[in-house]
Amino acid sequence: MARYVRSKDGKRAAPLLWLSATLLLGLIFVGGQYAGWLQLRAQGLYLATNPNSSFFYVLTAMHALHVLGGLIGLARVIYKTP
């Protein structure tokens, strides 16, 4: 990325490729987390089933929100890249 910033010709293909790949992988991660929640629900483990499942759901939901916030910021960077 530093080479891109110092570049006079302003080639943006390589940085956008890596930023887009990061965005895609983050979305895949959040989708996988959601699929995991669906599997737990199918096995009868809900938020209120027991304290362990409650902790797991809350912890992973907060992490997913954190990741989604970062992905929104990353999307903004991709959009604003000259």
Short mmCIF file of C-alpha atoms in Angstrom, two decimals:
data_model
loop_
_atom_site.label_atom_id
_atom_site.label_comp_id
_atom_site.label_asym_id
_atom_site.label_seq_id
_atom_site.Cartn_x
_atom_site.Cartn_y
_atom_site.Cartn_z
CA MET A 1 0.00 0.00 0.00
CA ALA A 2 2.88 2.39 0.72
CA ARG A 3 4.12 1.94 -2.83
CA TYR A 4 0.66 2.90 -4.10
CA VAL A 5 0.53 6.03 -1.95
CA ARG A 6 3.95 7.19 -3.17
CA SER A 7 3.20 6.27 -6.78
CA LYS A 8 2.99 9.09 -9.31
CA ASP A 9 0.89 7.18 -11.85
CA GLY A 10 -1.90 6.45 -9.33
CA LYS A 11 -2.49 2.80 -10.25
CA ARG A 12 -5.31 1.68 -8.04
CA ALA A 13 -5.97 -1.82 -9.34
CA ALA A 14 -3.68 -3.72 -6.95
CA PRO A 15 -4.78 -1.96 -3.72
CA LEU A 16 -8.44 -2.23 -4.69
CA LEU A 17 -8.00 -5.92 -5.41
CA TRP A 18 -6.60 -6.59 -1.94
CA LEU A 19 -9.10 -4.34 -0.18
CA SER A 20 -11.97 -6.00 -2.04
CA ALA A 21 -10.61 -9.45 -1.20
CA THR A 22 -10.48 -8.44 2.47
CA LEU A 23 -14.07 -7.19 2.29
CA LEU A 24 -15.23 -10.42 0.66
CA LEU A 25 -13.47 -12.60 3.23
CA GLY A 26 -14.99 -10.57 6.05
CA LEU A 27 -18.45 -11.03 4.59
CA ILE A 28 -17.82 -14.77 4.24
CA PHE A 29 -16.75 -14.87 7.90
CA VAL A 30 -19.94 -13.15 9.07
CA GLY A 31 -22.01 -15.45 6.85
CA GLY A 32 -20.27 -18.47 8.36
CA GLN A 33 -21.04 -17.16 11.82
CA TYR A 34 -24.70 -16.86 10.90
CA ALA A 35 -24.67 -20.41 9.51
CA GLY A 36 -23.21 -21.58 12.82
CA TRP A 37 -26.02 -19.88 14.72
CA LEU A 38 -28.56 -21.61 12.48
CA GLN A 39 -26.94 -24.98 13.19
CA LEU A 40 -27.05 -24.35 16.93
CA ARG A 41 -30.71 -23.37 16.68
CA ALA A 42 -31.44 -26.56 14.73
CA GLN A 43 -29.89 -28.54 17.59
CA GLY A 44 -32.12 -26.83 20.13
CA LEU A 45 -29.56 -24.41 21.60
CA TYR A 46 -31.17 -20.99 21.86
CA LEU A 47 -30.10 -17.78 23.55
CA ALA A 48 -32.08 -18.56 26.69
CA THR A 49 -31.37 -22.32 26.81
CA ASN A 50 -28.62 -22.03 29.44
CA PRO A 51 -25.95 -19.53 30.54
CA ASN A 52 -23.31 -21.11 28.31
CA SER A 53 -25.33 -20.74 25.13
CA SER A 54 -26.35 -17.20 26.16
CA PHE A 55 -22.71 -16.24 26.61
CA PHE A 56 -21.77 -17.78 23.27
CA TYR A 57 -24.55 -16.00 21.37
CA VAL A 58 -23.85 -12.63 22.99
CA LEU A 59 -20.09 -12.89 22.52
CA THR A 60 -20.30 -13.95 18.89
CA ALA A 61 -23.02 -11.38 18.12
CA MET A 62 -20.84 -8.60 19.51
CA HIS A 63 -17.91 -9.87 17.48
CA ALA A 64 -20.06 -10.00 14.34
CA LEU A 65 -21.18 -6.41 14.94
CA HIS A 66 -17.56 -5.37 15.41
CA VAL A 67 -16.55 -7.07 12.17
CA LEU A 68 -19.51 -5.54 10.30
CA GLY A 69 -18.49 -2.09 11.55
CA GLY A 70 -15.00 -2.68 10.22
CA LEU A 71 -16.40 -3.88 6.90
CA ILE A 72 -18.46 -0.72 6.59
CA GLY A 73 -15.31 1.32 7.18
CA LEU A 74 -13.43 -0.81 4.66
CA ALA A 75 -16.18 -0.31 2.09
CA ARG A 76 -15.85 3.43 2.62
CA VAL A 77 -12.10 3.23 2.05
CA ILE A 78 -12.67 1.26 -1.16
CA TYR A 79 -15.23 3.83 -2.32
CA LYS A 80 -12.97 6.78 -1.51
CA THR A 81 -9.78 5.33 -3.02
CA PRO A 82 -8.83 7.65 -5.90
#
